[in-house]
Amino acid sequence: MDLEKRPVRQPDEPAVRRANAQQAPEGCLVVAVRIPVRIVVLVLVVPVRIVWDALVVAGRFLKDTVLRPVGRALLWIGKAVFVWPWVALWRYVLVPVGKGLGWLGYWLLVAPAVWLYRYVLTPVGHGIAWLYRWTLVPLGRAVAWLVRYLVVVPAVWVYQYFLTPVGHAIAWVARGVVWLVRMFFTGIWLGIYWTARVLFVLPALALWRWVLTPVGRVLAVVGREIWDALGHAWRVAGHISLAVGRFLATLFRWIFVEPTRWVYRTVLTPVGHVVRDVVWKPTAAAALSVGRATRQALATARESVRQARASVRQALFGKPAEPRPVARREPRAAETRTLGSSTTALTKD
């Protein structure tokens, strides 16, 4: 586990803030507030930063040693339990069943519907269209002519020569009434406006300008200094935490690692060499010698048993018969076949 942390590079301040800081000189209030605030914040932030760095190191160790293997195992189990069965169900069950249902639907529904549309509904539709064109259209035109000259023309005349003048007169009267109501409510609104302005707006404006604005500026200066102090204290606490971590790592190395290494090099390694040279190698050589002698004794015993069995068998059943040599007839020179002889396979009758 790496207890030595590298210093984290903090981002630089924005260029606009540096330019404003160079242009606007700091006042005595800013200088008087900055030092106490930074001291208090540093005292409060250093333990928090040390605890935070320790938690970060512990979290990284826990992540690398526990959470990541457990996560991979859970991911594999999740795939085996939830993903692969559904993939197999989709690939080997639902897709073939869907293809079969699509084929059945096409031949049971789509093909009959296409045939019905092409050979039944289309001729019927053409017949209805012909009937509409040559029967209903002339009838509709006659009804439209009657409606136009019996209903529409009289309604237009009534609207143009009776309703329009009456509507203009009513609109003129309504505009006059609206103008009077507007003047009345305008006067009331002006009175309410000036009354509210004198009683509420001017005092609120004076309170904002002469009280809240200076207090807000002071609070802004204090808040900015507290924020800067927090950033400075966090960076200082990081350096302190880094020094503490290096000190603890060095202490751990000199208390545990170096003594263990010294014991291993100066005690355990020579003892191991002595045990290897004095005990282990002679014991292994003796074991090899004992094994070799045991194998030879077992081979001698097996050979003695084999000879004893052969002697008992010979005493009981007699000596087995020796195989006789078979006389082989050698061909004579006169009987050998040549290419010129008449008994060859090519010239034999």
JSON list of N, CA and C in Angstrom, two decimals, residues 1-34:
[
{"chain": "A", "resi": 1, "resn": "MET", "atom": "N", "xyz": [0.85, -1.19, 0.00]},
{"chain": "A", "resi": 1, "resn": "MET", "atom": "CA", "xyz": [0.00, 0.00, 0.00]},
{"chain": "A", "resi": 1, "resn": "MET", "atom": "C", "xyz": [0.88, 1.24, 0.00]},
{"chain": "A", "resi": 2, "resn": "ASP", "atom": "N", "xyz": [0.64, 2.12, -0.93]},
{"chain": "A", "resi": 2, "resn": "ASP", "atom": "CA", "xyz": [1.47, 3.32, -1.09]},
{"chain": "A", "resi": 2, "resn": "ASP", "atom": "C", "xyz": [0.96, 4.39, -0.15]},
{"chain": "A", "resi": 3, "resn": "LEU", "atom": "N", "xyz": [1.76, 4.66, 0.91]},
{"chain": "A", "resi": 3, "resn": "LEU", "atom": "CA", "xyz": [1.37, 5.69, 1.87]},
{"chain": "A", "resi": 3, "resn": "LEU", "atom": "C", "xyz": [1.89, 7.06, 1.51]},
{"chain": "A", "resi": 4, "resn": "GLU", "atom": "N", "xyz": [2.80, 7.13, 0.55]},
{"chain": "A", "resi": 4, "resn": "GLU", "atom": "CA", "xyz": [3.34, 8.41, 0.13]},
{"chain": "A", "resi": 4, "resn": "GLU", "atom": "C", "xyz": [2.51, 8.95, -1.02]},
{"chain": "A", "resi": 5, "resn": "LYS", "atom": "N", "xyz": [1.89, 10.10, -0.81]},
{"chain": "A", "resi": 5, "resn": "LYS", "atom": "CA", "xyz": [1.01, 10.69, -1.82]},
{"chain": "A", "resi": 5, "resn": "LYS", "atom": "C", "xyz": [1.76, 11.79, -2.53]},
{"chain": "A", "resi": 6, "resn": "ARG", "atom": "N", "xyz": [1.52, 11.88, -3.80]},
{"chain": "A", "resi": 6, "resn": "ARG", "atom": "CA", "xyz": [2.11, 12.95, -4.58]},
{"chain": "A", "resi": 6, "resn": "ARG", "atom": "C", "xyz": [1.30, 14.23, -4.41]},
{"chain": "A", "resi": 7, "resn": "PRO", "atom": "N", "xyz": [1.96, 15.37, -4.32]},
{"chain": "A", "resi": 7, "resn": "PRO", "atom": "CA", "xyz": [1.21, 16.63, -4.16]},
{"chain": "A", "resi": 7, "resn": "PRO", "atom": "C", "xyz": [0.34, 16.90, -5.37]},
{"chain": "A", "resi": 8, "resn": "VAL", "atom": "N", "xyz": [-0.93, 17.22, -5.11]},
{"chain": "A", "resi": 8, "resn": "VAL", "atom": "CA", "xyz": [-1.88, 17.48, -6.17]},
{"chain": "A", "resi": 8, "resn": "VAL", "atom": "C", "xyz": [-1.72, 18.91, -6.63]},
{"chain": "A", "resi": 9, "resn": "ARG", "atom": "N", "xyz": [-1.62, 19.09, -7.92]},
{"chain": "A", "resi": 9, "resn": "ARG", "atom": "CA", "xyz": [-1.46, 20.42, -8.47]},
{"chain": "A", "resi": 9, "resn": "ARG", "atom": "C", "xyz": [-2.79, 21.13, -8.49]},
{"chain": "A", "resi": 10, "resn": "GLN", "atom": "N", "xyz": [-2.87, 22.24, -7.79]},
{"chain": "A", "resi": 10, "resn": "GLN", "atom": "CA", "xyz": [-4.08, 23.03, -7.72]},
{"chain": "A", "resi": 10, "resn": "GLN", "atom": "C", "xyz": [-4.19, 23.93, -8.93]},
{"chain": "A", "resi": 11, "resn": "PRO", "atom": "N", "xyz": [-5.41, 24.12, -9.42]},
{"chain": "A", "resi": 11, "resn": "PRO", "atom": "CA", "xyz": [-5.58, 24.99, -10.59]},
{"chain": "A", "resi": 11, "resn": "PRO", "atom": "C", "xyz": [-5.25, 26.44, -10.23]},
{"chain": "A", "resi": 12, "resn": "ASP", "atom": "N", "xyz": [-4.68, 27.14, -11.20]},
{"chain": "A", "resi": 12, "resn": "ASP", "atom": "CA", "xyz": [-4.33, 28.55, -11.00]},
{"chain": "A", "resi": 12, "resn": "ASP", "atom": "C", "xyz": [-5.58, 29.39, -10.91]},
{"chain": "A", "resi": 13, "resn": "GLU", "atom": "N", "xyz": [-5.44, 30.56, -10.30]},
{"chain": "A", "resi": 13, "resn": "GLU", "atom": "CA", "xyz": [-6.55, 31.49, -10.21]},
{"chain": "A", "resi": 13, "resn": "GLU", "atom": "C", "xyz": [-6.88, 32.03, -11.58]},
{"chain": "A", "resi": 14, "resn": "PRO", "atom": "N", "xyz": [-8.14, 32.39, -11.79]},
{"chain": "A", "resi": 14, "resn": "PRO", "atom": "CA", "xyz": [-8.51, 32.93, -13.10]},
{"chain": "A", "resi": 14, "resn": "PRO", "atom": "C", "xyz": [-7.77, 34.23, -13.38]},
{"chain": "A", "resi": 15, "resn": "ALA", "atom": "N", "xyz": [-7.57, 34.48, -14.68]},
{"chain": "A", "resi": 15, "resn": "ALA", "atom": "CA", "xyz": [-6.82, 35.68, -15.07]},
{"chain": "A", "resi": 15, "resn": "ALA", "atom": "C", "xyz": [-7.59, 36.95, -14.74]},
{"chain": "A", "resi": 16, "resn": "VAL", "atom": "N", "xyz": [-8.93, 36.85, -14.80]},
{"chain": "A", "resi": 16, "resn": "VAL", "atom": "CA", "xyz": [-9.73, 38.05, -14.50]},
{"chain": "A", "resi": 16, "resn": "VAL", "atom": "C", "xyz": [-9.58, 38.44, -13.05]},
{"chain": "A", "resi": 17, "resn": "ARG", "atom": "N", "xyz": [-9.56, 37.43, -12.15]},
{"chain": "A", "resi": 17, "resn": "ARG", "atom": "CA", "xyz": [-9.43, 37.74, -10.72]},
{"chain": "A", "resi": 17, "resn": "ARG", "atom": "C", "xyz": [-8.06, 38.33, -10.42]},
{"chain": "A", "resi": 18, "resn": "ARG", "atom": "N", "xyz": [-6.99, 37.80, -11.08]},
{"chain": "A", "resi": 18, "resn": "ARG", "atom": "CA", "xyz": [-5.67, 38.37, -10.85]},
{"chain": "A", "resi": 18, "resn": "ARG", "atom": "C", "xyz": [-5.59, 39.80, -11.36]},
{"chain": "A", "resi": 19, "resn": "ALA", "atom": "N", "xyz": [-6.23, 40.05, -12.52]},
{"chain": "A", "resi": 19, "resn": "ALA", "atom": "CA", "xyz": [-6.22, 41.40, -13.05]},
{"chain": "A", "resi": 19, "resn": "ALA", "atom": "C", "xyz": [-6.97, 42.36, -12.12]},
{"chain": "A", "resi": 20, "resn": "ASN", "atom": "N", "xyz": [-8.13, 41.91, -11.58]},
{"chain": "A", "resi": 20, "resn": "ASN", "atom": "CA", "xyz": [-8.87, 42.75, -10.65]},
{"chain": "A", "resi": 20, "resn": "ASN", "atom": "C", "xyz": [-8.08, 43.00, -9.37]},
{"chain": "A", "resi": 21, "resn": "ALA", "atom": "N", "xyz": [-7.36, 41.93, -8.90]},
{"chain": "A", "resi": 21, "resn": "ALA", "atom": "CA", "xyz": [-6.56, 42.10, -7.68]},
{"chain": "A", "resi": 21, "resn": "ALA", "atom": "C", "xyz": [-5.40, 43.07, -7.90]},
{"chain": "A", "resi": 22, "resn": "GLN", "atom": "N", "xyz": [-4.84, 43.05, -9.14]},
{"chain": "A", "resi": 22, "resn": "GLN", "atom": "CA", "xyz": [-3.75, 43.99, -9.42]},
{"chain": "A", "resi": 22, "resn": "GLN", "atom": "C", "xyz": [-4.26, 45.41, -9.57]},
{"chain": "A", "resi": 23, "resn": "GLN", "atom": "N", "xyz": [-5.47, 45.56, -10.14]},
{"chain": "A", "resi": 23, "resn": "GLN", "atom": "CA", "xyz": [-6.00, 46.90, -10.36]},
{"chain": "A", "resi": 23, "resn": "GLN", "atom": "C", "xyz": [-6.53, 47.52, -9.08]},
{"chain": "A", "resi": 24, "resn": "ALA", "atom": "N", "xyz": [-7.33, 46.72, -8.27]},
{"chain": "A", "resi": 24, "resn": "ALA", "atom": "CA", "xyz": [-7.96, 47.28, -7.08]},
{"chain": "A", "resi": 24, "resn": "ALA", "atom": "C", "xyz": [-7.07, 46.99, -5.87]},
{"chain": "A", "resi": 25, "resn": "PRO", "atom": "N", "xyz": [-6.54, 48.00, -5.18]},
{"chain": "A", "resi": 25, "resn": "PRO", "atom": "CA", "xyz": [-5.71, 47.78, -3.99]},
{"chain": "A", "resi": 25, "resn": "PRO", "atom": "C", "xyz": [-6.57, 47.30, -2.82]},
{"chain": "A", "resi": 26, "resn": "GLU", "atom": "N", "xyz": [-5.97, 46.44, -1.98]},
{"chain": "A", "resi": 26, "resn": "GLU", "atom": "CA", "xyz": [-6.68, 45.89, -0.84]},
{"chain": "A", "resi": 26, "resn": "GLU", "atom": "C", "xyz": [-6.69, 46.91, 0.30]},
{"chain": "A", "resi": 27, "resn": "GLY", "atom": "N", "xyz": [-7.84, 46.96, 0.99]},
{"chain": "A", "resi": 27, "resn": "GLY", "atom": "CA", "xyz": [-7.99, 47.90, 2.10]},
{"chain": "A", "resi": 27, "resn": "GLY", "atom": "C", "xyz": [-7.54, 47.29, 3.41]},
{"chain": "A", "resi": 28, "resn": "CYS", "atom": "N", "xyz": [-7.62, 48.11, 4.45]},
{"chain": "A", "resi": 28, "resn": "CYS", "atom": "CA", "xyz": [-7.20, 47.64, 5.78]},
{"chain": "A", "resi": 28, "resn": "CYS", "atom": "C", "xyz": [-8.15, 46.60, 6.33]},
{"chain": "A", "resi": 29, "resn": "LEU", "atom": "N", "xyz": [-9.45, 46.68, 5.93]},
{"chain": "A", "resi": 29, "resn": "LEU", "atom": "CA", "xyz": [-10.41, 45.68, 6.41]},
{"chain": "A", "resi": 29, "resn": "LEU", "atom": "C", "xyz": [-10.06, 44.29, 5.89]},
{"chain": "A", "resi": 30, "resn": "VAL", "atom": "N", "xyz": [-9.66, 44.23, 4.61]},
{"chain": "A", "resi": 30, "resn": "VAL", "atom": "CA", "xyz": [-9.30, 42.93, 4.02]},
{"chain": "A", "resi": 30, "resn": "VAL", "atom": "C", "xyz": [-8.08, 42.35, 4.71]},
{"chain": "A", "resi": 31, "resn": "VAL", "atom": "N", "xyz": [-7.06, 43.19, 4.96]},
{"chain": "A", "resi": 31, "resn": "VAL", "atom": "CA", "xyz": [-5.84, 42.72, 5.63]},
{"chain": "A", "resi": 31, "resn": "VAL", "atom": "C", "xyz": [-6.12, 42.30, 7.06]},
{"chain": "A", "resi": 32, "resn": "ALA", "atom": "N", "xyz": [-7.00, 43.04, 7.75]},
{"chain": "A", "resi": 32, "resn": "ALA", "atom": "CA", "xyz": [-7.32, 42.72, 9.14]},
{"chain": "A", "resi": 32, "resn": "ALA", "atom": "C", "xyz": [-8.12, 41.43, 9.27]},
{"chain": "A", "resi": 33, "resn": "VAL", "atom": "N", "xyz": [-8.93, 41.13, 8.24]},
{"chain": "A", "resi": 33, "resn": "VAL", "atom": "CA", "xyz": [-9.77, 39.94, 8.32]},
{"chain": "A", "resi": 33, "resn": "VAL", "atom": "C", "xyz": [-9.01, 38.70, 7.86]},
{"chain": "A", "resi": 34, "resn": "ARG", "atom": "N", "xyz": [-8.06, 38.85, 6.93]},
{"chain": "A", "resi": 34, "resn": "ARG", "atom": "CA", "xyz": [-7.45, 37.70, 6.26]},
{"chain": "A", "resi": 34, "resn": "ARG", "atom": "C", "xyz": [-6.64, 36.83, 7.21]}
]
